Each structure stands twice: as C-alpha cells, then as structure tokens.
C-alpha cells in the first residue's frame, strides 16, 4: 500500500516538474513581450503628456522613468539628463541613439525601427503630423505585440504538451 502511494506521489512530482519546465521555456519570450508592451505604454503616455504640455520635457522623462523598473527606466533617465545638460540636442536623433544603446541588444532590428519611427514622429515640430503619425506608430506596435502574444501562446501550448508528455513517458518507464 505504501509503495503504491509513493509511486503515485513520485509520478505527480515528475509530471509537475515537466509542467514547470514548460513554463520556464517560454519565460524569456514572455519577458521580451512585457518589455515591448511597456514601451508602447510609455510612448503613449509620453505622447499624451506632450500634448497636454503640463511639464517640461526633462521632468516628463524623469516622471516616465519613475513609472517603470525595466530597461526603459535608464533610457528615459539618461534622456532627461541629456535634455537638462544640453538644450541644443536634436530630440529624435538622441532618442534613437539612446534606444539603440539601451535596448539594441534586447530587441530585434524591426522592433527598434518601430520605436525609432514612433520617436521621430513624437518629436516632429508639426503637431498635426505628430498626432497622426504617433497614433499610427502606436497602433502598429500594438499589432506587432499582439502577433507576438499569439505566437507566445502557441509556443507555450507546445512546450506544455511536450513537458507533460515527456514526464508521463518517464513515469511509465519508471513504473
């Protein structure tokens, strides 16, 4: 009787380990997707605050840096310091340079291009052009994130099926 219970508990532990392995396999992609979603959120917030014109740009970027603990924080803090230190900086090119510096190794070239275009649109001097372009850029980034989310969901299912199947196979072999 005791031996049967131990086998059952062991089998459950092996299956649970297979499930946890599947979650671990999708973790890097999940973190990457979170980083992109946070970037879209922060750009939307930045665009909204720039339209409102309630605070100067250096303070606005410091405020945005306080809204996150990811790699975006250092980028926005450095951008704020850059604006405080030199008033003659070209905003769009500085944004692109900092984007590449802080997120270049974490995002694909396509993702960097999305965010760069949004930054160029955001720092355009033509307000009408700026509003239309930033909205299109944010929608494009959101669609891209949705496609990544769908791909992540599919991969998660594959890894779960693989992890559980392999753990069940191990249990069958051991019993």
Tab-separated table of N, CA and C in Angstrom:
chain	number	residue	atom	x	y	z
A	1	UNK	N	0.821	-1.201	0.000
A	1	UNK	CA	0.000	0.000	0.000
A	1	UNK	C	0.860	1.258	0.000
A	2	UNK	N	1.852	1.314	0.893
A	2	UNK	CA	2.719	2.480	0.977
A	2	UNK	C	3.502	2.676	-0.303
A	3	UNK	N	3.938	1.601	-0.876
A	3	UNK	CA	4.725	1.669	-2.096
A	3	UNK	C	3.909	2.262	-3.246
A	4	UNK	N	2.647	1.943	-3.342
A	4	UNK	CA	1.759	2.479	-4.375
A	4	UNK	C	1.561	3.984	-4.212
A	5	UNK	N	1.431	4.418	-2.960
A	5	UNK	CA	1.270	5.849	-2.691
A	5	UNK	C	2.538	6.604	-3.063
A	6	UNK	N	3.693	6.024	-2.733
A	6	UNK	CA	4.961	6.665	-3.068
A	6	UNK	C	5.144	6.764	-4.581
A	7	UNK	N	4.747	5.712	-5.294
A	7	UNK	CA	4.830	5.762	-6.745
A	7	UNK	C	3.926	6.854	-7.308
A	8	UNK	N	2.731	6.961	-6.762
A	8	UNK	CA	1.773	7.966	-7.222
A	8	UNK	C	2.308	9.379	-6.955
A	9	UNK	N	2.822	9.606	-5.758
A	9	UNK	CA	3.378	10.920	-5.405
A	9	UNK	C	4.576	11.233	-6.298
A	10	UNK	N	5.429	10.264	-6.507
A	10	UNK	CA	6.583	10.462	-7.388
A	10	UNK	C	6.157	10.796	-8.800
A	11	UNK	N	5.145	10.088	-9.287
A	11	UNK	CA	4.636	10.347	-10.631
A	11	UNK	C	4.074	11.765	-10.734
A	12	UNK	N	3.348	12.181	-9.729
A	12	UNK	CA	2.794	13.547	-9.724
A	12	UNK	C	3.908	14.586	-9.719
A	13	UNK	N	4.952	14.319	-8.954
A	13	UNK	CA	6.080	15.252	-8.911
A	13	UNK	C	6.799	15.336	-10.255
A	14	UNK	N	6.950	14.230	-10.926
A	14	UNK	CA	7.607	14.225	-12.240
A	14	UNK	C	6.751	14.981	-13.261
A	15	UNK	N	5.447	14.779	-13.234
A	15	UNK	CA	4.552	15.499	-14.152
A	15	UNK	C	4.568	16.995	-13.828
A	16	UNK	N	4.559	17.344	-12.553
A	16	UNK	CA	4.627	18.762	-12.160
A	16	UNK	C	5.950	19.381	-12.628
A	17	UNK	N	7.033	18.631	-12.528
A	17	UNK	CA	8.325	19.132	-12.991
A	17	UNK	C	8.298	19.368	-14.505
A	18	UNK	N	7.651	18.493	-15.241
A	18	UNK	CA	7.513	18.678	-16.683
A	18	UNK	C	6.720	19.927	-17.018
A	19	UNK	N	5.674	20.187	-16.269
A	19	UNK	CA	4.867	21.390	-16.480
A	19	UNK	C	5.680	22.648	-16.146
A	20	UNK	N	6.401	22.620	-15.046
A	20	UNK	CA	7.225	23.771	-14.659
A	20	UNK	C	8.340	24.017	-15.682
A	21	UNK	N	8.893	22.958	-16.244
A	21	UNK	CA	9.890	23.111	-17.297
A	21	UNK	C	9.292	23.847	-18.486
A	22	UNK	N	8.058	23.500	-18.838
A	22	UNK	CA	7.420	24.158	-19.987
A	22	UNK	C	7.234	25.653	-19.727
A	23	UNK	N	6.908	26.014	-18.503
A	23	UNK	CA	6.768	27.437	-18.178
A	23	UNK	C	8.109	28.153	-18.253
A	24	UNK	N	9.145	27.470	-17.825
A	24	UNK	CA	10.485	28.061	-17.844
A	24	UNK	C	10.971	28.298	-19.272
A	25	UNK	N	10.558	27.460	-20.191
A	25	UNK	CA	10.996	27.582	-21.580
A	25	UNK	C	10.434	28.832	-22.260
A	26	UNK	N	9.249	29.285	-21.885
A	26	UNK	CA	8.646	30.466	-22.513
A	26	UNK	C	8.925	31.757	-21.739
A	27	UNK	N	9.597	31.658	-20.616
A	27	UNK	CA	9.848	32.838	-19.781
A	27	UNK	C	10.615	33.948	-20.507
A	28	UNK	N	11.707	33.671	-21.237
A	28	UNK	CA	12.407	34.767	-21.928
A	28	UNK	C	11.520	35.502	-22.943
A	29	UNK	N	10.714	34.759	-23.670
A	29	UNK	CA	9.811	35.388	-24.633
A	29	UNK	C	8.744	36.210	-23.936
A	30	UNK	N	8.270	35.719	-22.810
A	30	UNK	CA	7.265	36.467	-22.050
A	30	UNK	C	7.837	37.786	-21.543
A	31	UNK	N	9.084	37.752	-21.049
A	31	UNK	CA	9.735	38.980	-20.568
A	31	UNK	C	9.952	39.964	-21.708
A	32	UNK	N	10.330	39.448	-22.872
A	32	UNK	CA	10.541	40.297	-24.041
A	32	UNK	C	9.234	40.980	-24.455
A	33	UNK	N	8.163	40.228	-24.471
A	33	UNK	CA	6.860	40.785	-24.813
A	33	UNK	C	6.449	41.848	-23.803
A	34	UNK	N	6.710	41.608	-22.526
A	34	UNK	CA	6.391	42.597	-21.495
A	34	UNK	C	7.183	43.883	-21.738
A	35	UNK	N	8.443	43.765	-22.121
A	35	UNK	CA	9.281	44.931	-22.397
A	35	UNK	C	8.695	45.744	-23.551
A	36	UNK	N	8.247	45.070	-24.594
A	36	UNK	CA	7.653	45.768	-25.734
A	36	UNK	C	6.329	46.427	-25.364
A	37	UNK	N	5.497	45.713	-24.606
A	37	UNK	CA	4.220	46.288	-24.183
A	37	UNK	C	4.439	47.522	-23.308
A	38	UNK	N	5.430	47.447	-22.452
A	38	UNK	CA	5.743	48.581	-21.594
A	38	UNK	C	6.239	49.767	-22.421
A	39	UNK	N	7.020	49.484	-23.467
A	39	UNK	CA	7.481	50.545	-24.355
A	39	UNK	C	6.333	51.246	-25.051
A	40	UNK	N	5.358	50.486	-25.510
A	40	UNK	CA	4.183	51.070	-26.153
A	40	UNK	C	3.406	51.916	-25.144
A	41	UNK	N	3.237	51.394	-23.940
A	41	UNK	CA	2.531	52.143	-22.894
A	41	UNK	C	3.239	53.462	-22.593
A	42	UNK	N	4.567	53.404	-22.415
A	42	UNK	CA	5.325	54.611	-22.073
A	42	UNK	C	5.319	55.628	-23.213
A	43	UNK	N	5.398	55.166	-24.461
A	43	UNK	CA	5.318	56.091	-25.591
A	43	UNK	C	3.942	56.740	-25.680
A	44	UNK	N	2.901	55.968	-25.428
A	44	UNK	CA	1.550	56.535	-25.418
A	44	UNK	C	1.398	57.573	-24.324
A	45	UNK	N	1.927	57.274	-23.163
A	45	UNK	CA	1.886	58.217	-22.045
A	45	UNK	C	2.696	59.470	-22.373
A	46	UNK	N	3.842	59.281	-22.991
A	46	UNK	CA	4.683	60.411	-23.385
A	46	UNK	C	3.955	61.295	-24.389
A	47	UNK	N	3.337	60.695	-25.386
A	47	UNK	CA	2.600	61.466	-26.396
A	47	UNK	C	1.459	62.242	-25.751
A	48	UNK	N	0.746	61.591	-24.855
A	48	UNK	CA	-0.369	62.244	-24.178
A	48	UNK	C	0.110	63.434	-23.336
A	49	UNK	N	1.170	63.223	-22.590
A	49	UNK	CA	1.696	64.297	-21.736
A	49	UNK	C	2.290	65.433	-22.565
A	50	UNK	N	2.895	65.112	-23.700
A	50	UNK	CA	3.446	66.174	-24.545
A	50	UNK	C	2.329	67.028	-25.144
A	51	UNK	N	1.194	66.416	-25.469
A	51	UNK	CA	0.054	67.185	-25.980
A	51	UNK	C	-0.495	68.102	-24.903
A	52	UNK	N	-0.515	67.626	-23.676
A	52	UNK	CA	-1.051	68.409	-22.563
A	52	UNK	C	-0.135	69.582	-22.200
A	53	UNK	N	1.165	69.413	-22.442
A	53	UNK	CA	2.177	70.430	-22.146
A	53	UNK	C	2.115	70.906	-20.696
A	54	UNK	N	1.966	69.969	-19.761
A	54	UNK	CA	1.883	70.329	-18.350
A	54	UNK	C	3.248	70.460	-17.683
A	55	UNK	N	4.255	69.758	-18.204
A	55	UNK	CA	5.576	69.821	-17.577
A	55	UNK	C	6.666	69.866	-18.640
A	56	UNK	N	7.801	70.456	-18.292
A	56	UNK	CA	8.919	70.486	-19.251
A	56	UNK	C	9.409	69.081	-19.579
A	57	UNK	N	10.020	68.938	-20.753
A	57	UNK	CA	10.457	67.618	-21.214
A	57	UNK	C	11.401	66.896	-20.249
A	58	UNK	N	12.412	67.560	-19.673
A	58	UNK	CA	13.280	66.815	-18.745
A	58	UNK	C	12.517	66.224	-17.558
A	59	UNK	N	11.581	66.999	-17.020
A	59	UNK	CA	10.767	66.494	-15.907
A	59	UNK	C	9.844	65.371	-16.377
A	60	UNK	N	9.330	65.513	-17.581
A	60	UNK	CA	8.442	64.484	-18.125
A	60	UNK	C	9.184	63.153	-18.288
A	61	UNK	N	10.403	63.208	-18.800
A	61	UNK	CA	11.161	61.971	-18.963
A	61	UNK	C	11.568	61.376	-17.618
A	62	UNK	N	11.845	62.218	-16.637
A	62	UNK	CA	12.119	61.708	-15.283
A	62	UNK	C	10.884	61.048	-14.701
A	63	UNK	N	9.727	61.661	-14.940
A	63	UNK	CA	8.461	61.088	-14.469
A	63	UNK	C	8.220	59.718	-15.106
A	64	UNK	N	8.452	59.621	-16.426
A	64	UNK	CA	8.264	58.337	-17.119
A	64	UNK	C	9.238	57.286	-16.613
A	65	UNK	N	10.456	57.690	-16.307
A	65	UNK	CA	11.435	56.744	-15.769
A	65	UNK	C	10.966	56.192	-14.436
A	66	UNK	N	10.246	56.995	-13.682
A	66	UNK	CA	9.717	56.542	-12.403
A	66	UNK	C	8.547	55.579	-12.541
A	67	UNK	N	7.999	55.469	-13.742
A	67	UNK	CA	6.854	54.587	-13.963
A	67	UNK	C	7.252	53.148	-14.260
A	68	UNK	N	8.552	52.884	-14.364
A	68	UNK	CA	8.999	51.548	-14.762
A	68	UNK	C	10.275	51.159	-14.029
A	69	UNK	N	10.528	49.863	-13.988
A	69	UNK	CA	11.779	49.353	-13.428
A	69	UNK	C	12.563	48.553	-14.471
A	70	UNK	N	12.136	48.639	-15.717
A	70	UNK	CA	12.798	47.866	-16.773
A	70	UNK	C	13.919	48.687	-17.408
A	71	UNK	N	14.400	48.212	-18.538
A	71	UNK	CA	15.472	48.893	-19.258
A	71	UNK	C	15.038	50.268	-19.755
A	72	UNK	N	13.732	50.471	-19.860
A	72	UNK	CA	13.224	51.773	-20.285
A	72	UNK	C	13.578	52.851	-19.264
A	73	UNK	N	13.678	52.480	-18.009
A	73	UNK	CA	13.955	53.459	-16.955
A	73	UNK	C	15.285	54.166	-17.210
A	74	UNK	N	16.341	53.402	-17.437
A	74	UNK	CA	17.652	54.005	-17.665
A	74	UNK	C	17.662	54.868	-18.926
A	75	UNK	N	16.949	54.420	-19.946
A	75	UNK	CA	16.905	55.198	-21.177
A	75	UNK	C	16.243	56.551	-20.944
A	76	UNK	N	15.091	56.542	-20.276
A	76	UNK	CA	14.378	57.791	-20.036
A	76	UNK	C	15.133	58.693	-19.056
A	77	UNK	N	15.799	58.114	-18.074
A	77	UNK	CA	16.605	58.931	-17.157
A	77	UNK	C	17.765	59.595	-17.894
A	78	UNK	N	18.430	58.841	-18.730
A	78	UNK	CA	19.552	59.402	-19.475
A	78	UNK	C	19.073	60.474	-20.448
A	79	UNK	N	17.906	60.269	-21.038
A	79	UNK	CA	17.350	61.269	-21.952
A	79	UNK	C	17.032	62.555	-21.193
A	80	UNK	N	16.483	62.416	-20.006
A	80	UNK	CA	16.190	63.577	-19.168
A	80	UNK	C	17.469	64.333	-18.818
A	81	UNK	N	18.514	63.601	-18.434
A	81	UNK	CA	19.794	64.235	-18.104
A	81	UNK	C	20.385	64.920	-19.330
A	82	UNK	N	20.227	64.312	-20.487
A	82	UNK	CA	20.727	64.893	-21.727
A	82	UNK	C	20.023	66.217	-22.016
A	83	UNK	N	18.717	66.245	-21.802
A	83	UNK	CA	17.956	67.474	-22.034
A	83	UNK	C	18.324	68.563	-21.028
A	84	UNK	N	18.602	68.179	-19.805
A	84	UNK	CA	18.992	69.161	-18.793
A	84	UNK	C	20.388	69.719	-19.070
A	85	UNK	N	21.257	68.857	-19.568
A	85	UNK	CA	22.641	69.262	-19.794
A	85	UNK	C	22.838	70.098	-21.041
A	86	UNK	N	22.134	69.751	-22.102
A	86	UNK	CA	22.307	70.455	-23.377
A	86	UNK	C	20.942	70.734	-23.980
A	87	UNK	N	20.652	71.980	-24.188
A	87	UNK	CA	19.370	72.352	-24.772
A	87	UNK	C	19.358	72.271	-26.288
A	88	UNK	N	20.525	72.148	-26.930
A	88	UNK	CA	20.597	72.175	-28.386
A	88	UNK	C	20.587	70.785	-29.018
A	89	UNK	N	20.192	69.774	-28.261
A	89	UNK	CA	20.197	68.409	-28.763
A	89	UNK	C	18.999	68.179	-29.700
A	90	UNK	N	19.218	67.415	-30.755
A	90	UNK	CA	18.131	67.024	-31.649
A	90	UNK	C	17.397	65.864	-30.983
A	91	UNK	N	16.149	66.086	-30.644
A	91	UNK	CA	15.406	65.117	-29.839
A	91	UNK	C	15.273	63.759	-30.513
A	92	UNK	N	14.893	63.744	-31.777
A	92	UNK	CA	14.659	62.472	-32.463
A	92	UNK	C	15.943	61.653	-32.560
A	93	UNK	N	17.053	62.297	-32.923
A	93	UNK	CA	18.307	61.532	-33.053
A	93	UNK	C	18.821	61.077	-31.692
A	94	UNK	N	18.654	61.896	-30.658
A	94	UNK	CA	19.066	61.490	-29.313
A	94	UNK	C	18.217	60.320	-28.827
A	95	UNK	N	16.921	60.352	-29.124
A	95	UNK	CA	16.021	59.263	-28.737
A	95	UNK	C	16.451	57.961	-29.416
A	96	UNK	N	16.749	58.040	-30.709
A	96	UNK	CA	17.182	56.839	-31.443
A	96	UNK	C	18.504	56.302	-30.909
A	97	UNK	N	19.443	57.193	-30.628
A	97	UNK	CA	20.746	56.768	-30.120
A	97	UNK	C	20.597	56.069	-28.771
A	98	UNK	N	19.791	56.652	-27.883
A	98	UNK	CA	19.588	56.034	-26.564
A	98	UNK	C	18.802	54.731	-26.671
A	99	UNK	N	17.884	54.688	-27.604
A	99	UNK	CA	17.119	53.463	-27.835
A	99	UNK	C	18.051	52.330	-28.243
A	100	UNK	N	18.946	52.608	-29.163
A	100	UNK	CA	19.912	51.595	-29.586
A	100	UNK	C	20.871	51.223	-28.455
A	101	UNK	N	21.283	52.205	-27.698
A	101	UNK	CA	22.231	51.970	-26.609
A	101	UNK	C	21.645	51.099	-25.503
A	102	UNK	N	20.394	51.361	-25.140
A	102	UNK	CA	19.801	50.663	-24.000
A	102	UNK	C	19.017	49.411	-24.382
A	103	UNK	N	18.440	49.385	-25.575
A	103	UNK	CA	17.581	48.266	-25.950
A	103	UNK	C	18.045	47.533	-27.204
A	104	UNK	N	19.147	47.969	-27.778
A	104	UNK	CA	19.631	47.372	-29.025
A	104	UNK	C	19.919	45.889	-28.924
A	105	UNK	N	20.394	45.434	-27.767
A	105	UNK	CA	20.699	44.011	-27.613
A	105	UNK	C	19.499	43.210	-27.102
A	106	UNK	N	18.413	43.873	-26.743
A	106	UNK	CA	17.230	43.179	-26.222
A	106	UNK	C	16.110	43.061	-27.246
A	107	UNK	N	16.112	43.951	-28.232
A	107	UNK	CA	15.039	43.978	-29.223
A	107	UNK	C	15.606	43.680	-30.606
A	108	UNK	N	14.741	43.220	-31.484
A	108	UNK	CA	15.157	42.966	-32.859
A	108	UNK	C	15.293	44.295	-33.600
A	109	UNK	N	15.915	44.263	-34.761
A	109	UNK	CA	16.066	45.478	-35.571
A	109	UNK	C	14.709	46.044	-35.960
A	110	UNK	N	13.782	45.146	-36.238
A	110	UNK	CA	12.431	45.573	-36.609
A	110	UNK	C	11.758	46.304	-35.447
A	111	UNK	N	11.900	45.795	-34.247
A	111	UNK	CA	11.299	46.441	-33.072
A	111	UNK	C	11.944	47.791	-32.803
A	112	UNK	N	13.270	47.857	-32.933
A	112	UNK	CA	13.975	49.134	-32.763
A	112	UNK	C	13.486	50.134	-33.807
A	113	UNK	N	13.280	49.661	-35.044
A	113	UNK	CA	12.781	50.548	-36.106
A	113	UNK	C	11.387	51.068	-35.769
A	114	UNK	N	10.521	50.212	-35.207
A	114	UNK	CA	9.181	50.651	-34.790
A	114	UNK	C	9.283	51.778	-33.764
A	115	UNK	N	10.086	51.559	-32.745
A	115	UNK	CA	10.212	52.560	-31.684
A	115	UNK	C	10.914	53.822	-32.183
A	116	UNK	N	11.888	53.667	-33.085
A	116	UNK	CA	12.571	54.838	-33.648
A	116	UNK	C	11.611	55.705	-34.446
A	117	UNK	N	10.781	55.044	-35.248
A	117	UNK	CA	9.807	55.800	-36.041
A	117	UNK	C	8.816	56.511	-35.133
A	118	UNK	N	8.401	55.844	-34.081
A	118	UNK	CA	7.488	56.490	-33.130
A	118	UNK	C	8.172	57.697	-32.486
A	119	UNK	N	9.454	57.569	-32.147
A	119	UNK	CA	10.183	58.687	-31.558
A	119	UNK	C	10.334	59.839	-32.533
A	120	UNK	N	10.636	59.539	-33.815
A	120	UNK	CA	10.742	60.608	-34.817
A	120	UNK	C	9.413	61.314	-34.981
A	121	UNK	N	8.330	60.546	-34.977
A	121	UNK	CA	7.003	61.157	-35.101
A	121	UNK	C	6.686	62.006	-33.877
A	122	UNK	N	7.067	61.520	-32.737
A	122	UNK	CA	6.766	62.206	-31.486
A	122	UNK	C	7.480	63.543	-31.382
A	123	UNK	N	8.709	63.594	-31.872
A	123	UNK	CA	9.494	64.814	-31.745
A	123	UNK	C	9.457	65.678	-32.994
A	124	UNK	N	8.481	65.438	-33.864
A	124	UNK	CA	8.298	66.269	-35.042
A	124	UNK	C	7.773	67.637	-34.621
A	125	UNK	N	8.148	68.672	-35.363
A	125	UNK	CA	7.704	70.025	-34.999
A	125	UNK	C	6.277	70.310	-35.476
A	126	UNK	N	5.794	69.555	-36.444
A	126	UNK	CA	4.446	69.733	-36.954
A	126	UNK	C	3.474	68.945	-36.074
A	127	UNK	N	2.672	69.646	-35.274
A	127	UNK	CA	1.804	68.974	-34.294
A	127	UNK	C	0.744	68.098	-34.951
A	128	UNK	N	0.180	68.543	-36.062
A	128	UNK	CA	-0.835	67.736	-36.736
A	128	UNK	C	-0.210	66.447	-37.265
A	129	UNK	N	0.958	66.578	-37.888
A	129	UNK	CA	1.696	65.404	-38.372
A	129	UNK	C	2.045	64.495	-37.205
A	130	UNK	N	2.457	65.109	-36.114
A	130	UNK	CA	2.886	64.357	-34.937
A	130	UNK	C	1.751	63.490	-34.396
A	131	UNK	N	0.572	64.064	-34.230
A	131	UNK	CA	-0.552	63.306	-33.661
A	131	UNK	C	-0.936	62.116	-34.529
A	132	UNK	N	-1.031	62.335	-35.837
A	132	UNK	CA	-1.419	61.246	-36.730
A	132	UNK	C	-0.374	60.148	-36.790
A	133	UNK	N	0.892	60.536	-36.894
A	133	UNK	CA	1.969	59.557	-37.016
A	133	UNK	C	2.188	58.768	-35.732
A	134	UNK	N	2.143	59.447	-34.598
A	134	UNK	CA	2.389	58.724	-33.344
A	134	UNK	C	1.272	57.720	-33.093
A	135	UNK	N	0.041	58.103	-33.434
A	135	UNK	CA	-1.079	57.177	-33.249
A	135	UNK	C	-0.911	55.955	-34.147
A	136	UNK	N	-0.497	56.179	-35.398
A	136	UNK	CA	-0.271	55.053	-36.313
A	136	UNK	C	0.883	54.187	-35.830
A	137	UNK	N	1.943	54.828	-35.333
A	137	UNK	CA	3.089	54.061	-34.829
A	137	UNK	C	2.701	53.219	-33.628
A	138	UNK	N	1.920	53.787	-32.721
A	138	UNK	CA	1.499	53.035	-31.540
A	138	UNK	C	0.573	51.881	-31.921
A	139	UNK	N	-0.310	52.109	-32.883
A	139	UNK	CA	-1.195	51.034	-33.348
A	139	UNK	C	-0.379	49.919	-34.008
A	140	UNK	N	0.627	50.316	-34.785
A	140	UNK	CA	1.485	49.327	-35.436
A	140	UNK	C	2.247	48.502	-34.402
A	141	UNK	N	2.773	49.165	-33.386
A	141	UNK	CA	3.469	48.453	-32.313
A	141	UNK	C	2.521	47.534	-31.551
A	142	UNK	N	1.296	47.994	-31.320
A	142	UNK	CA	0.316	47.160	-30.615
A	142	UNK	C	-0.036	45.921	-31.438
A	143	UNK	N	-0.197	46.085	-32.758
A	143	UNK	CA	-0.472	44.921	-33.617
A	143	UNK	C	0.701	43.953	-33.607
A	144	UNK	N	1.903	44.480	-33.651
A	144	UNK	CA	3.094	43.637	-33.595
A	144	UNK	C	3.133	42.860	-32.281
A	145	UNK	N	2.831	43.537	-31.177
A	145	UNK	CA	2.795	42.876	-29.867
A	145	UNK	C	1.722	41.797	-29.829
A	146	UNK	N	0.578	42.068	-30.437
A	146	UNK	CA	-0.487	41.062	-30.478
A	146	UNK	C	-0.040	39.811	-31.239
A	147	UNK	N	0.666	40.012	-32.344
A	147	UNK	CA	1.142	38.844	-33.096
A	147	UNK	C	2.181	38.070	-32.276
A	148	UNK	N	3.037	38.788	-31.535
A	148	UNK	CA	4.000	38.107	-30.658
A	148	UNK	C	3.280	37.356	-29.539
A	149	UNK	N	2.225	37.957	-29.013
A	149	UNK	CA	1.468	37.306	-27.948
A	149	UNK	C	0.832	36.017	-28.455
A	150	UNK	N	0.267	36.056	-29.660
A	150	UNK	CA	-0.333	34.844	-30.241
A	150	UNK	C	0.720	33.762	-30.439
A	151	UNK	N	1.881	34.160	-30.953
A	151	UNK	CA	2.963	33.200	-31.153
A	151	UNK	C	3.434	32.628	-29.817
A	152	UNK	N	3.506	33.467	-28.799
A	152	UNK	CA	3.907	33.006	-27.468
A	152	UNK	C	2.887	32.018	-26.905
A	153	UNK	N	1.614	32.309	-27.083
A	153	UNK	CA	0.575	31.400	-26.585
A	153	UNK	C	0.683	30.033	-27.260
A	154	UNK	N	0.939	30.028	-28.560
A	154	UNK	CA	1.093	28.756	-29.276
A	154	UNK	C	2.327	27.996	-28.803
A	155	UNK	N	3.433	28.714	-28.630
A	155	UNK	CA	4.642	28.055	-28.139
A	155	UNK	C	4.458	27.510	-26.739
A	156	UNK	N	3.755	28.252	-25.918
A	156	UNK	CA	3.513	27.805	-24.547
A	156	UNK	C	2.748	26.480	-24.560
A	157	UNK	N	1.744	26.372	-25.417
A	157	UNK	CA	0.980	25.127	-25.522
A	157	UNK	C	1.857	23.965	-25.985
A	158	UNK	N	2.721	24.238	-26.947
A	158	UNK	CA	3.616	23.183	-27.451
A	158	UNK	C	4.554	22.715	-26.345
A	159	UNK	N	5.157	23.669	-25.630
A	159	UNK	CA	6.074	23.314	-24.548
A	159	UNK	C	5.347	22.583	-23.411
A	160	UNK	N	4.124	23.005	-23.120
A	160	UNK	CA	3.368	22.305	-22.076
A	160	UNK	C	3.069	20.877	-22.502
A	161	UNK	N	2.632	20.705	-23.731
A	161	UNK	CA	2.337	19.353	-24.218
A	161	UNK	C	3.602	18.500	-24.208
A	162	UNK	N	4.707	19.071	-24.646
A	162	UNK	CA	5.969	18.348	-24.669
A	162	UNK	C	6.437	18.004	-23.252
A	163	UNK	N	6.383	18.965	-22.355
A	163	UNK	CA	6.834	18.733	-20.980
A	163	UNK	C	6.013	17.684	-20.264
A	164	UNK	N	4.706	17.780	-20.397
A	164	UNK	CA	3.839	16.816	-19.721
A	164	UNK	C	3.946	15.436	-20.365
A	165	UNK	N	4.013	15.403	-21.706
A	165	UNK	CA	4.138	14.112	-22.394
A	165	UNK	C	5.425	13.393	-22.003
A	166	UNK	N	6.516	14.129	-22.000
A	166	UNK	CA	7.801	13.512	-21.649
A	166	UNK	C	7.815	13.064	-20.189
A	167	UNK	N	7.208	13.851	-19.308
A	167	UNK	CA	7.194	13.438	-17.901
A	167	UNK	C	6.306	12.216	-17.698
A	168	UNK	N	5.220	12.128	-18.430
A	168	UNK	CA	4.350	10.943	-18.339
A	168	UNK	C	5.096	9.723	-18.890
A	169	UNK	N	5.859	9.922	-19.968
A	169	UNK	CA	6.652	8.826	-20.529
A	169	UNK	C	7.685	8.351	-19.501
A	170	UNK	N	8.339	9.286	-18.825
A	170	UNK	CA	9.310	8.919	-17.783
A	170	UNK	C	8.634	8.127	-16.671
A	171	UNK	N	7.434	8.562	-16.279
A	171	UNK	CA	6.700	7.855	-15.222
A	171	UNK	C	6.353	6.445	-15.675
A	172	UNK	N	5.923	6.291	-16.913
A	172	UNK	CA	5.564	4.969	-17.422
A	172	UNK	C	6.808	4.051	-17.449
A	173	UNK	N	7.913	4.610	-17.876
A	173	UNK	CA	9.144	3.812	-17.926
A	173	UNK	C	9.578	3.400	-16.524
A	174	UNK	N	9.470	4.307	-15.571
A	174	UNK	CA	9.927	4.014	-14.209
A	174	UNK	C	8.990	3.089	-13.436
A	175	UNK	N	7.743	3.084	-13.785
A	175	UNK	CA	6.788	2.232	-13.054
A	175	UNK	C	6.778	0.896	-13.715
